[in-house]
Coordinates of C-alpha atoms in Angstrom, one line a residue:
Chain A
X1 CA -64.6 28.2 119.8
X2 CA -67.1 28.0 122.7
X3 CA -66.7 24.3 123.7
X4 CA -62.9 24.5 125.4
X5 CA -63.1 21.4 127.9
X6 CA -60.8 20.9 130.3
X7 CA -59.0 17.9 131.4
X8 CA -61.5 16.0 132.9
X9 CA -64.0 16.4 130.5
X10 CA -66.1 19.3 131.9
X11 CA -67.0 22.4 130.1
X12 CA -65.0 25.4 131.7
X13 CA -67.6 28.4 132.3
X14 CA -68.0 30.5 130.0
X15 CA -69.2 34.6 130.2
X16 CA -72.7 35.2 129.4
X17 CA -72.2 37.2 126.1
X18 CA -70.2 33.6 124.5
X19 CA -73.1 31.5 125.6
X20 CA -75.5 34.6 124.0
X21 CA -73.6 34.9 120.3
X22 CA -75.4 32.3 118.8
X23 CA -78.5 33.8 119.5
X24 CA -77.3 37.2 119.0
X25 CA -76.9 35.9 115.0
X26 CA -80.1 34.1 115.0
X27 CA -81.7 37.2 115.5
X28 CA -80.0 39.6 113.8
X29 CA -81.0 37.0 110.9
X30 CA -84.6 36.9 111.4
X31 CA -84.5 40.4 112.0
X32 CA -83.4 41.3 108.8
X33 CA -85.7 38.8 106.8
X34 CA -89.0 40.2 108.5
X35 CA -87.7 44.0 107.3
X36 CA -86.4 42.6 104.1
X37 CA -90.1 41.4 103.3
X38 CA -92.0 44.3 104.9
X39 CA -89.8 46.7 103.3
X40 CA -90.7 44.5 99.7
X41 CA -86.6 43.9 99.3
X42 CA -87.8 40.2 98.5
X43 CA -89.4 40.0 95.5
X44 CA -93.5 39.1 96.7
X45 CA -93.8 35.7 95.2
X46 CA -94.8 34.2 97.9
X47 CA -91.7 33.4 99.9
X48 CA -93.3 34.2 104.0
X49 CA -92.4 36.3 106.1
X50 CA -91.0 35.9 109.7
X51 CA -94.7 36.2 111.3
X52 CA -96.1 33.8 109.0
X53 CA -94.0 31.3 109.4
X54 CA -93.7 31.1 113.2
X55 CA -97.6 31.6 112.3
X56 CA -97.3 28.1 110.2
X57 CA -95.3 27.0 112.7
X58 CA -97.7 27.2 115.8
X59 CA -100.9 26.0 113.4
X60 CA -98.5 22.8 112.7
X61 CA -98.0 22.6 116.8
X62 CA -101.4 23.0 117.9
X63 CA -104.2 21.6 114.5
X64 CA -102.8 17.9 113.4
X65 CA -101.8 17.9 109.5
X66 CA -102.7 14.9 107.9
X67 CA -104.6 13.5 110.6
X68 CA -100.8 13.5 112.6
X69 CA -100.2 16.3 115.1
X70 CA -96.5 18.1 114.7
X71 CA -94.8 15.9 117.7
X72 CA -96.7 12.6 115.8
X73 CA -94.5 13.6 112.3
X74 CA -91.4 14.2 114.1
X75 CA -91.9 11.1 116.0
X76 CA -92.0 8.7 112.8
X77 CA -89.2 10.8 111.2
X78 CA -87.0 10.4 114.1
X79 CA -88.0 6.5 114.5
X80 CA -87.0 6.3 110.9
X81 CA -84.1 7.8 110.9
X82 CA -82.6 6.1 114.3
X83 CA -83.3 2.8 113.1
X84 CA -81.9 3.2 109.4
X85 CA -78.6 4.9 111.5
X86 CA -78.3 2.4 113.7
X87 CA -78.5 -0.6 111.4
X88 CA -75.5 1.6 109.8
X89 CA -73.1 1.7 112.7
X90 CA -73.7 -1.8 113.2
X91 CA -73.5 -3.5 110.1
X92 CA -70.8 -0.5 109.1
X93 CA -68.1 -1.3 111.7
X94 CA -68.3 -4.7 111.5
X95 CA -67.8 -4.3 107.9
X96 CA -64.8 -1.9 108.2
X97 CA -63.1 -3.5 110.5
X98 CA -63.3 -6.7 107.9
X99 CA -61.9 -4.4 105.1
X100 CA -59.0 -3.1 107.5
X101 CA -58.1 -7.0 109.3
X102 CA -58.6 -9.5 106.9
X103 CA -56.6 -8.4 103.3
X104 CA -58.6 -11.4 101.6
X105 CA -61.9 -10.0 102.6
X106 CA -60.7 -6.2 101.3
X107 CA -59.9 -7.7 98.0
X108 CA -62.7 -9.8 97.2
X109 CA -65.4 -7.0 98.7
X110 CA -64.1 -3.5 97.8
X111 CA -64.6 -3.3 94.4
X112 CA -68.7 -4.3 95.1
X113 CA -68.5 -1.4 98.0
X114 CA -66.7 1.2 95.5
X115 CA -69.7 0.8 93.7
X116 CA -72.1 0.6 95.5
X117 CA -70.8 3.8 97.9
X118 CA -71.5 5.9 94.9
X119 CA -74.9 5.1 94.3
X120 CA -76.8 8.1 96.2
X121 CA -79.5 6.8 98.5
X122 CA -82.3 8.6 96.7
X123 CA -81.5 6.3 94.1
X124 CA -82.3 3.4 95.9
X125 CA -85.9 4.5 96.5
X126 CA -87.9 3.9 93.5
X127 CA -86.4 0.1 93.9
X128 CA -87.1 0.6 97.9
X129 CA -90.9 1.0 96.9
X130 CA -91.5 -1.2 94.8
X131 CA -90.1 -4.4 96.5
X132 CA -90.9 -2.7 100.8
X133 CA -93.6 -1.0 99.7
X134 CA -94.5 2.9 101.2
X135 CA -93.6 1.3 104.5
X136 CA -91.1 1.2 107.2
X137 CA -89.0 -1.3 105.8
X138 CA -88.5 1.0 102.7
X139 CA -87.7 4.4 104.4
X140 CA -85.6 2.5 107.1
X141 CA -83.5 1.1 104.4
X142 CA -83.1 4.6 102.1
X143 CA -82.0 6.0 105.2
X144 CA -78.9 3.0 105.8
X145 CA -77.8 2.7 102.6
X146 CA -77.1 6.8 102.6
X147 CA -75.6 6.2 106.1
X148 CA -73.8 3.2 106.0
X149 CA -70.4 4.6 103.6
X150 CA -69.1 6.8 106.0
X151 CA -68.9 4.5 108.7
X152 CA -67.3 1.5 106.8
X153 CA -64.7 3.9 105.1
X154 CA -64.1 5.9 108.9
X155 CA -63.7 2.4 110.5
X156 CA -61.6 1.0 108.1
X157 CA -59.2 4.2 107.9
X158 CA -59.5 4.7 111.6
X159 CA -58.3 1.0 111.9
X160 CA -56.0 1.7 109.0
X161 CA -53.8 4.4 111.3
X162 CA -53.3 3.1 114.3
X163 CA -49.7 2.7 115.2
X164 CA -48.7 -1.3 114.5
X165 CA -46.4 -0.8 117.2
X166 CA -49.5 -1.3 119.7
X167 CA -50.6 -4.6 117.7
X168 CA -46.8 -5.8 118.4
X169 CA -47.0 -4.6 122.0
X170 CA -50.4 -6.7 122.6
X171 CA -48.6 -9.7 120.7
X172 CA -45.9 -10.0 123.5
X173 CA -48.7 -9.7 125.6
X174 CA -50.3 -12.5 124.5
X175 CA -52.8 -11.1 122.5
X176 CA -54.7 -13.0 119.8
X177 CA -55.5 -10.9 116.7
X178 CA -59.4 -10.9 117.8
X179 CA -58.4 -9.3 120.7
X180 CA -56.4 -7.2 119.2
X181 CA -58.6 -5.9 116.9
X182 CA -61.6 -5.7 119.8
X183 CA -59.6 -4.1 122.7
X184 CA -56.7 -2.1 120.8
X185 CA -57.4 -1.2 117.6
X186 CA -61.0 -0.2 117.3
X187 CA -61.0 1.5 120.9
X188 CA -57.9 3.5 119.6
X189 CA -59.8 4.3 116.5
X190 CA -62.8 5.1 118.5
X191 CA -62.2 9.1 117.0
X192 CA -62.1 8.1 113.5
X193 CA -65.1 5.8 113.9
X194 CA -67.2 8.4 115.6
X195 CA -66.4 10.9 112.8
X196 CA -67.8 8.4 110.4
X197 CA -71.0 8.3 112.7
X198 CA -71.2 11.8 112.6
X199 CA -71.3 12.0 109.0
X200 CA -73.7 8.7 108.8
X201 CA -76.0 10.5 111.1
X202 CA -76.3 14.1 108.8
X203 CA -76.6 11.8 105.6
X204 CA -79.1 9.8 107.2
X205 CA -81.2 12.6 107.4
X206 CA -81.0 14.2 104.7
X207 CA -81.7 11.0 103.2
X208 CA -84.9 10.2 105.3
X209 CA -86.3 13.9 104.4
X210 CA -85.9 13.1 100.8
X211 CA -87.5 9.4 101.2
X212 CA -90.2 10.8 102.7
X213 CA -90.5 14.0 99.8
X214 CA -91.3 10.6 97.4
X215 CA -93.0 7.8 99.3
X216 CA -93.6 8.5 102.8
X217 CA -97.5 9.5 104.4
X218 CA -96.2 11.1 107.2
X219 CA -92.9 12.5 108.6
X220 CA -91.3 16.1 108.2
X221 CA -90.6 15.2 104.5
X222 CA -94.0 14.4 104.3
X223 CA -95.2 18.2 105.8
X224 CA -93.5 20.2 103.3
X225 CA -94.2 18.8 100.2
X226 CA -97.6 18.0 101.6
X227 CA -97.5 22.1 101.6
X228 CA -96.4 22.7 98.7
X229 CA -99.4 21.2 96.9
X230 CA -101.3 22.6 99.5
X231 CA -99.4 25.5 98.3
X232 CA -99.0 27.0 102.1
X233 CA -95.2 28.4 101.6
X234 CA -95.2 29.3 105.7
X235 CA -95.9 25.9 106.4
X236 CA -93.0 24.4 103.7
X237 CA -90.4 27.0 105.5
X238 CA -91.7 26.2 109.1
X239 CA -91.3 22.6 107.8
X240 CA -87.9 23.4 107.0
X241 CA -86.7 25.1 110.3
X242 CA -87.8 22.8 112.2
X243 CA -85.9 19.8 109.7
X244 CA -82.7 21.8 110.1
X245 CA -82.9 22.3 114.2
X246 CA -83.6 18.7 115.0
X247 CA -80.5 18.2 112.9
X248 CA -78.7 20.3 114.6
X249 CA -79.3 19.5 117.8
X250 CA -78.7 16.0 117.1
X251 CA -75.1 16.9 116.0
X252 CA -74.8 19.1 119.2
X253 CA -75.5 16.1 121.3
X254 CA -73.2 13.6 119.0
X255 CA -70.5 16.1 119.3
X256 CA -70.2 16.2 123.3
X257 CA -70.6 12.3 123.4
X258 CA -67.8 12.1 120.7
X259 CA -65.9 14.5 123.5
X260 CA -66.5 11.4 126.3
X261 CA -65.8 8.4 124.8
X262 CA -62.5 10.0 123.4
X263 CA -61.7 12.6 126.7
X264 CA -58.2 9.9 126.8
X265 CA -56.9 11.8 124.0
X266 CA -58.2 15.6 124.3
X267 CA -60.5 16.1 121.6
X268 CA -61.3 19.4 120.7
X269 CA -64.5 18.7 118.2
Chain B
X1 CA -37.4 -24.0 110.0
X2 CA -39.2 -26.6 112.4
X3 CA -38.0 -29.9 114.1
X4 CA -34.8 -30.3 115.9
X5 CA -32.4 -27.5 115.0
X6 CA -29.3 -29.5 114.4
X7 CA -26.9 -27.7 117.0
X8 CA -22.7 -28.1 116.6
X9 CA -20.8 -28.9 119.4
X10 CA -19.6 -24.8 119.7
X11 CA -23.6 -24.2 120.3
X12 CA -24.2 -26.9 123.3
X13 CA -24.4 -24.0 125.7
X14 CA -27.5 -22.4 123.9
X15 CA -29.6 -25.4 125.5
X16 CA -29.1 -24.1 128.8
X17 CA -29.6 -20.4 127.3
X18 CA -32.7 -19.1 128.5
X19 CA -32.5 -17.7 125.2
X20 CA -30.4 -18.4 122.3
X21 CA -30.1 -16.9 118.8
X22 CA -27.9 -19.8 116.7
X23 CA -26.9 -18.9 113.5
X24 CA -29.7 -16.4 112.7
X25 CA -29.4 -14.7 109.0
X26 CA -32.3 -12.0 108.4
X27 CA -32.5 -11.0 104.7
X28 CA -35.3 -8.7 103.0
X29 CA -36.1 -6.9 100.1
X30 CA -35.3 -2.8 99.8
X31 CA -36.7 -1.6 96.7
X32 CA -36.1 -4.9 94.9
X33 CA -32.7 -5.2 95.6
X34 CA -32.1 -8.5 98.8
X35 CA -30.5 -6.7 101.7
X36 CA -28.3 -8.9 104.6
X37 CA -29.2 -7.3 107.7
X38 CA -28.1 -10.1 109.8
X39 CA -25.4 -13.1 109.1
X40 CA -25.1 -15.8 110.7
X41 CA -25.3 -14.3 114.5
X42 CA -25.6 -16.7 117.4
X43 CA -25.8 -15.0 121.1
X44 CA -26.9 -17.0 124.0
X45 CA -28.6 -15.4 127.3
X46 CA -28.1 -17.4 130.6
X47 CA -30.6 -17.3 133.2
X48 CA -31.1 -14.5 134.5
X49 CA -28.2 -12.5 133.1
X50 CA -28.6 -9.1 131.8
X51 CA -27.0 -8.4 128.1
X52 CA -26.9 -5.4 126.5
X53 CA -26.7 -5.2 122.2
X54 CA -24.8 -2.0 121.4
X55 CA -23.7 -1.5 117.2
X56 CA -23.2 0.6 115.1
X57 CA -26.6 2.9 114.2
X58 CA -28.5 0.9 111.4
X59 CA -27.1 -2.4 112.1
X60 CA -30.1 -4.3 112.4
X61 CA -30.7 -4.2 116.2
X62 CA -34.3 -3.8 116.1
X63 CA -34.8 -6.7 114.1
X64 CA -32.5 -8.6 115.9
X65 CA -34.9 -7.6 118.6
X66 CA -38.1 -8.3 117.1
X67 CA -37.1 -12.1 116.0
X68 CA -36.2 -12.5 119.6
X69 CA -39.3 -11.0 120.7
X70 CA -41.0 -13.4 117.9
X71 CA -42.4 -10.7 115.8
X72 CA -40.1 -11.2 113.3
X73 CA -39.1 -14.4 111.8
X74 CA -35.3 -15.3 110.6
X75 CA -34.9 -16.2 107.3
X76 CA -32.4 -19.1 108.8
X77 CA -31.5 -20.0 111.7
X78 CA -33.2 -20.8 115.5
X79 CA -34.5 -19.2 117.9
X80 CA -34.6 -21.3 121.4
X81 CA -36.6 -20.4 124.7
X82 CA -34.8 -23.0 127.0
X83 CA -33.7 -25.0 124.2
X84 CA -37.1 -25.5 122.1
X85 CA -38.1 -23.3 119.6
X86 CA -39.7 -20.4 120.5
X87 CA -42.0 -19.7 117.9
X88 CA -44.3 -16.3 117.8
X89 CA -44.6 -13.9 119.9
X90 CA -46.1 -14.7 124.2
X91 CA -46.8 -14.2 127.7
X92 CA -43.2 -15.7 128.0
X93 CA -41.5 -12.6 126.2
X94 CA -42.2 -9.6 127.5
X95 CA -41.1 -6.3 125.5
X96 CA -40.8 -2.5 125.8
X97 CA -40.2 -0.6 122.7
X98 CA -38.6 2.8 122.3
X99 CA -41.4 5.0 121.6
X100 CA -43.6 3.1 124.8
X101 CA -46.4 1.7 122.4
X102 CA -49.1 2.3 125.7
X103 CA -52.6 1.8 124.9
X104 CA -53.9 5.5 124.6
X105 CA -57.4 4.8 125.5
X106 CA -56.7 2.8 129.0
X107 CA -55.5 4.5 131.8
X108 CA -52.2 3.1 133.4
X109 CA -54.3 0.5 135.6
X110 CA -55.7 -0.9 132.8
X111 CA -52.5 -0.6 130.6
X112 CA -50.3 -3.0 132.8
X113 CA -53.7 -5.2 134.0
X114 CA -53.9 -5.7 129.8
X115 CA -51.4 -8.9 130.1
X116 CA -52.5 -9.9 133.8
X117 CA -56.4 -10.6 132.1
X118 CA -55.1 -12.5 128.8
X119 CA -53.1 -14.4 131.9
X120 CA -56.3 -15.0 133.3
X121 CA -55.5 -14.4 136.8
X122 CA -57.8 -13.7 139.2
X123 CA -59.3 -10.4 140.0
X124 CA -57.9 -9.9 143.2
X125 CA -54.1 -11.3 142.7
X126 CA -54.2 -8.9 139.8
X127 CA -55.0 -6.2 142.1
X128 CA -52.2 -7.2 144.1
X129 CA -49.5 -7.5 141.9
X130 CA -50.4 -4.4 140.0
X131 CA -50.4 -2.5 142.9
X132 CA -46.8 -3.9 143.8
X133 CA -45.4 -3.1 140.7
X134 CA -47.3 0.7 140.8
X135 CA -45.1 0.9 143.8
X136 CA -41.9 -0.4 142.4
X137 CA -41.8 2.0 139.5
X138 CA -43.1 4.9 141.6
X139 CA -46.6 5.3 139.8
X140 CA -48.8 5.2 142.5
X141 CA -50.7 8.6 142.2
X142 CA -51.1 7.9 138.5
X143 CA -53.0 4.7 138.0
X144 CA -56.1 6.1 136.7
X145 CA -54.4 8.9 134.4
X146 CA -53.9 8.2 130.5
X147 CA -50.5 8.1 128.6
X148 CA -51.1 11.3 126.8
X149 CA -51.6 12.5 130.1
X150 CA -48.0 11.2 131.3
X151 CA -44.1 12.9 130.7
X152 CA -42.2 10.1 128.4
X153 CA -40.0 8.7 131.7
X154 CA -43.4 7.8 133.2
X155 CA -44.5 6.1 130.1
X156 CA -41.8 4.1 129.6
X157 CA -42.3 3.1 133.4
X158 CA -45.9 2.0 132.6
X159 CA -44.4 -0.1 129.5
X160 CA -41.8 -2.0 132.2
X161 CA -44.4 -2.8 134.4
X162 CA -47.1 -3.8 131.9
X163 CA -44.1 -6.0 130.2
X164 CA -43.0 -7.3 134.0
X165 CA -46.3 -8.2 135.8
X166 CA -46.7 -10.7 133.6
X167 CA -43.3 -12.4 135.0
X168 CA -42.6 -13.4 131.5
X169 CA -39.4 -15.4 131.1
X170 CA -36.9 -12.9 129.4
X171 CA -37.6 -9.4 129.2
X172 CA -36.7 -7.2 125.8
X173 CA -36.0 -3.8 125.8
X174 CA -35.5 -1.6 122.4
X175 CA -33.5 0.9 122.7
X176 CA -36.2 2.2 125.9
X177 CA -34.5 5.2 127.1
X178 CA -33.2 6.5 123.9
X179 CA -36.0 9.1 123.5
X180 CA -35.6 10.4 127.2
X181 CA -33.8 13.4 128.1
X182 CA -30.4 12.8 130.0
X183 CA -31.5 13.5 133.2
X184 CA -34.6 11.1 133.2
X185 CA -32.5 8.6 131.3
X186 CA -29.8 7.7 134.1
X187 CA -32.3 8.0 136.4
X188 CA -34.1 5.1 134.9
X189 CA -31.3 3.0 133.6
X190 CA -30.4 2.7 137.9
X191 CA -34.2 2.1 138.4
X192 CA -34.0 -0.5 135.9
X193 CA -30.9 -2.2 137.3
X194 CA -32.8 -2.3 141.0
X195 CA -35.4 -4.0 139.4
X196 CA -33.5 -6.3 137.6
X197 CA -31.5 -7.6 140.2
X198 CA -34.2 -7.6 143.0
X199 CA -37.0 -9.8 140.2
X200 CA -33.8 -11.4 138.6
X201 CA -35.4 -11.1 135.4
X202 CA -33.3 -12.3 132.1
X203 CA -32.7 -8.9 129.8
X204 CA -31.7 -8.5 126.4
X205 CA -31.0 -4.6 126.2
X206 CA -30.6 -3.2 122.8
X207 CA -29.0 0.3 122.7
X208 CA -27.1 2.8 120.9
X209 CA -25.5 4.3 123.4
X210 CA -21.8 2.8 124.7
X211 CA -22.1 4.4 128.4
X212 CA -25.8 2.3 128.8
X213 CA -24.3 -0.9 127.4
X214 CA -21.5 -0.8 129.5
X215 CA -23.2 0.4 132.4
X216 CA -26.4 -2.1 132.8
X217 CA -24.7 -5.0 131.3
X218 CA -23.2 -8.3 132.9
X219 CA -22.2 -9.3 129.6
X220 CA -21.9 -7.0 126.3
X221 CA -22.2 -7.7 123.1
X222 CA -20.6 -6.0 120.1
X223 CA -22.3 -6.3 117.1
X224 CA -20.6 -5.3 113.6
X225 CA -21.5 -3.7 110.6
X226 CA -23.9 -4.6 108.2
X227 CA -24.6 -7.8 107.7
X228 CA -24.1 -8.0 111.3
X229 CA -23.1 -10.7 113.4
X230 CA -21.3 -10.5 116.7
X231 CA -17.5 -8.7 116.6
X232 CA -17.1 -9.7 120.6
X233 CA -18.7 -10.7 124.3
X234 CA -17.9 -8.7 126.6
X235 CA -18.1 -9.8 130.4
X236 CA -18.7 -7.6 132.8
X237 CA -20.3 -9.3 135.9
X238 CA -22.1 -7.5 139.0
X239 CA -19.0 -7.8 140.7
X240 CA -16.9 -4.9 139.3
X241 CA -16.7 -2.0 141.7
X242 CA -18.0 1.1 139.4
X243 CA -21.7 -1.3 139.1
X244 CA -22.8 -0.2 142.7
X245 CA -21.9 3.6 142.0
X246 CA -24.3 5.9 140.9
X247 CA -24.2 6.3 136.5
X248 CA -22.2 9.8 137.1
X249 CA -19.8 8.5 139.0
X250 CA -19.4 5.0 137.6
X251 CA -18.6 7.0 133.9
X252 CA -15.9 8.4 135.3
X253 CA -13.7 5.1 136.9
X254 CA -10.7 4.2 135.5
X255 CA -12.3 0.8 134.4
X256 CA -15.4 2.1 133.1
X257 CA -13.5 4.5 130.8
X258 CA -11.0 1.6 129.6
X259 CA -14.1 -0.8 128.9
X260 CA -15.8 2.1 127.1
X261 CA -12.3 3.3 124.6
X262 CA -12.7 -1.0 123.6
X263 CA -15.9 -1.0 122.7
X264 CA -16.1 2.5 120.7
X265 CA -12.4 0.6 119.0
X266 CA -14.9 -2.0 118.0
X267 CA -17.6 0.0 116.6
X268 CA -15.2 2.4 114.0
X269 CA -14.3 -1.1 112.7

């Protein structure tokens, strides 16, 4: 509701109190949870309160935890992560624009990627480990096998709706079907592909946090089940929060790029 | 299909026909059942000359377009661009199809420069000419806005001029006004005539409308039912007095009203 753009792409301003809702909830949330425990409403088995946590949370920022400080954890999960994605987009468009152009290729290849798409990436690990190792390689390549469907299927149905009357229109023009396929039809499907992106990039997450729950030695997977053997509940939740904000804000950022590479046809995402 | 079309003595004038349709059947398949959507139909367009296709609704004019335009093939008969067979689609036939088919992502600039670059000309000739056609169809404020952005009579200017920069040797139109309210419509049908006659551009107009046909043509031709071929040609010339009246007034002329009662006689054949 709060991200009307205008024509030309900018946000239009907004009152105070829109901007403030968000925050509003987050606190009325948090709120509620630190009563909840004081008042003993959740049943004391450990589960931490609001103070511990943003307790666990500022020992994480300020002692290192496993010989990494916080910023050290969140830098290997994030260089992870970006590379495993970014392998995905790459090697995904290519292959869904394959599937959508070239019938032949579709034939012979879809029945392998049917398969293979519904093999969850978690799955892959034990196989990742053994053969990569607890390395790079391994959690780099847990994270692009859980991003990479989304992005071949988004291409290849984002290719698969654009109007043929454009590919006709770039045939009188001249066009060769490379060309078409490179300067029509994947730009128009440039919504479609980015959606598939999108989804690639929360997969590829939640991927990389369970990699790193099985193999990794550092990373934000690596904290909170590091904690729970530790058994420091604050630390696991703090762990947690801090998982679920960097994917947010990721998705925040995606969502406004989405809304400039597509402004030519008004996205409201 | 292939080699030299053998050509009787009746068809000698399609090898001075910029373009010339001789003997062309179209057949295909409607849910298993072989459908004649075209018989035997031979048309020739001289240089230059502007002829409009009017027929009954559903007789195959779009195809009859598309083969022209080389995105269809017939299943017999030739197709001849100056005599020689013309093949798939080019630069040499330019179309513009009823619902615009404009590129949604580029802006109108790059919309019509999209033929001018597969043309390879240079930079600044492409500037040129792009601006001289913005100026022609009266699009000048609007070269950096997107389709989407545009009412449909602006769009469909954008698709002449993308189809006419690239001076291709017969231009195509489908049915091009026929989603256009009235108002817009006659204005562009005499914008379309002004252009035609100053760039003395061949045409093949396809149309459903009578008044159109009648109006833009120099020659008209009748097409019959399905499987359609050609019921009659009918000159008109640039020479008859109602062609440099506005479309209002020409409509009503004695002539224009005779010429219209003959060609309606044809079509509730």
């Amino acid at each position: 509701m709060s991200y009307l753009v205008s024509l030309n792409g900018s946000f239009t301003t907004r009152p105070y109190s829109v901007i403030a809702r968000p925050f509003i909830t987050v606190a009325v949330v948090l709120l509620a949870w630190q009563l909840a425990w004081t008042f003993k409403l959740i049943p004391n088995n450990g589960f931490p309160s609001v103070v511990q946590t943003i307790g666990a949370f500022w020992d994480l920022l300020t002692t290192p935890f496993a010989k990494k400080t916080l910023i050290a954890h969140i830098g290997d999960s994030m260089l992870r992560w970006s590379l495993g994605v970014a392998l995905a987009v790459m090697v995904g468009i290519c292959f869904g624009a394959c599937l959508a152009w070239f019938p032949r290729f579709r034939l012979l290849t879809q029945p392998i990627f049917e398969f293979v798409r519904y093999l969850p990436p978690l799955a892959w690990a034990p196989l990742a480990l053994i053969i990569l190792g607890p390395s790079l390689k391994a959690e780099i390549f847990i994270v692009f096998v859980g991003a990479l469907p989304p992005v071949i299927i988004n291409t290849w149905i984002g290719l698969t709706n654009v109007d043929s009357m454009l590919f006709d229109a770039g045939r009188t023009l001249g066009a060769t079907s490379r060309r078409i396929l490179l300067t029509i039809a994947l730009p128009a499907a440039t919504l479609n592909i980015l959606t598939g992106i999108r989804v690639a990039i929360a997969n590829g997450w939640a991927a990389l946090i369970g990699s790193e729950l099985i193999g990794a030695q550092s990373g934000l997977g690596f904290i909170i089940i590091n904690s729970q053997t530790a058994a420091r509940p604050a630390h696991i939740l703090a762990g947690m929060l801090i998982i679920g904000a960097i994917g947010m804000s990721i998705d925040f950022m995606f969502r406004k790029l989405t809304r400039r590479a597509t402004h030519w046809q008004g996205t409201s995402l | 299909m292939g080699g030299t079309p053998q050509l009787s003595p009746m068809h000698k004038s399609s090898m001075t026909a910029k373009l010339a349709m001789v003997e062309v059947t179209k057949r295909f398949e409607r849910k298993g059942q072989a459908v004649v959507a075209i018989e035997g139909l031979n048309i020739s367009i001289a240089p230059g000359e502007f002829v409009t296709i009017v027929g009954p609704s559903g007789c195959g004019k779009t195809t009859l377009l598309r083969m022209a335009a080389g995105l269809d093939m017939p299943s017999s008969g030739n197709i001849l661009l100056d005599g020689v067979e013309a093949g798939g689609p080019s630069l040499k036939r330019g179309m513009v199809f009823q619902r615009f088919a404009l590129f949604p992502h580029l802006t109108v600039w790059d919309n019509i420069d999209f033929g001018l670059k597969i043309k390879k000309v240079a930079a600044q000739e492409r500037q040129k000419i792009i601006d001289r056609y913005l100026k022609l169809l009266k699009l000048k404020d609007f070269a950096n806005a997107y389709p989407r952005e545009l009412s449909g009579g602006m769009q469909q200017r954008v698709a002449i001029a993308r189809a006419l920069v690239v001076e291709p040797e017969i231009l195509l139109m489908d049915e091009p006004f026929a989603s256009l309210d009235a108002q817009i419509r006659i204005s562009m049908q005499e914008m379309l005539l002004e252009i035609v006659h100053l760039t003395q551009i061949t045409t093949m107009f396809v149309t459903h409308s009578v008044e159109e046909a009648i109006y833009l043509a120099d020659r008209l031709v009748v097409l019959t039912h399905r499987p359609s071929k050609v019921a009659k040609v009918i000159p008109i010339g640039r020479d008859v007095t109602w062609k440099k009246l506005k479309v209002h007034e020409a409509e009503v002329t004695p002539d224009f009203i005779a010429l219209k009662k003959e060609v309606w006689g044809l079509l509730s054949h």
